[in-house]
PDB file of C-alpha atoms in Angstrom:
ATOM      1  CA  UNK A   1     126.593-158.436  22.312  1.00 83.00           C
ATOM      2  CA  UNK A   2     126.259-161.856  21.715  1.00 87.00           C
ATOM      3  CA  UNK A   3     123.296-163.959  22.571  1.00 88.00           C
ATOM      4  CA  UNK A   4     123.663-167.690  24.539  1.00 85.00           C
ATOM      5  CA  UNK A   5     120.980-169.929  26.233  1.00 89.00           C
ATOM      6  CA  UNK A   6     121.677-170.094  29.864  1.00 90.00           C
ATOM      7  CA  UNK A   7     120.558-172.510  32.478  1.00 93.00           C
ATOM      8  CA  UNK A   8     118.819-171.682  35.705  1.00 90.00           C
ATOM      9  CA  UNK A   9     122.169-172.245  37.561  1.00 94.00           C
ATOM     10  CA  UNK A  10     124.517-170.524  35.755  1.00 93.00           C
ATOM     11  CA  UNK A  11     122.081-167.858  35.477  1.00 89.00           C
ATOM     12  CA  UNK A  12     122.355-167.542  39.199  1.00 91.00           C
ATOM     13  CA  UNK A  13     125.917-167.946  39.123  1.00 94.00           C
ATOM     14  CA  UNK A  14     126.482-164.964  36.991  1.00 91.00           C
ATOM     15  CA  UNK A  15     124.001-162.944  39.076  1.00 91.00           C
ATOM     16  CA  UNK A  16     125.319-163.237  42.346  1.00 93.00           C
ATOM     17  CA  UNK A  17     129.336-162.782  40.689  1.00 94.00           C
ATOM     18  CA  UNK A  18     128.071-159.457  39.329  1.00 93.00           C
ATOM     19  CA  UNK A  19     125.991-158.355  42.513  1.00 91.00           C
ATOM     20  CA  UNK A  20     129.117-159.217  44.605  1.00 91.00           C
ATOM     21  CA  UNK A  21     131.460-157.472  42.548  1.00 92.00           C
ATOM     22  CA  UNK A  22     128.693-154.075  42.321  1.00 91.00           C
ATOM     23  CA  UNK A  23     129.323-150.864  44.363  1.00 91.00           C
ATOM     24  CA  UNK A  24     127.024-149.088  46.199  1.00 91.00           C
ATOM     25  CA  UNK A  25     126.541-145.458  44.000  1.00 89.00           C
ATOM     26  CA  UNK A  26     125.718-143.431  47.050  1.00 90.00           C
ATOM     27  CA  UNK A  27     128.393-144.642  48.954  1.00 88.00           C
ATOM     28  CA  UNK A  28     126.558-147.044  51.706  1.00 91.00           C
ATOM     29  CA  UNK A  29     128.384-150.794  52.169  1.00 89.00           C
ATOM     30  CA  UNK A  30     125.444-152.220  50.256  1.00 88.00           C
ATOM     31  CA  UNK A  31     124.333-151.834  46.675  1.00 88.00           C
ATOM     32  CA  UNK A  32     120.803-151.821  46.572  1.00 90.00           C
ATOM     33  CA  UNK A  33     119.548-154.951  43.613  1.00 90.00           C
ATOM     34  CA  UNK A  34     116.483-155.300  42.515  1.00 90.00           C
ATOM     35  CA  UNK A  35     114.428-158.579  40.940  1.00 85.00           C
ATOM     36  CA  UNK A  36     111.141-158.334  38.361  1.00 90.00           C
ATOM     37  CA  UNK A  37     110.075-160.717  36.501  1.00 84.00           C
ATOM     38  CA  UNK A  38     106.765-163.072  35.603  1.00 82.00           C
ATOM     39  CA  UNK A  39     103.916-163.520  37.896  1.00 84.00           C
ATOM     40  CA  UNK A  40     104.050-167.217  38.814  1.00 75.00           C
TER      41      UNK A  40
END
């Protein structure tokens, strides 16, 4: 694995290209994504 800083955009980018391109596991039309991070 290689490490690279990443902006705020093509952070995005890359996270909506892999939750578009993710399968549901339990067969349903829609994969089920969850989001944690920092409290503001």
């Amino acid at each position: 694995m290689q490490w690279e800083a990443i902006s705020w955009t093509r952070l995005t980018q890359a996270l909506g290209e892999r939750i578009a391109e993710a399968k549901a596991e339990d067969g349903s039309p829609w994969p089920r994504v969850a989001v944690d991070g920092a409290p503001v």
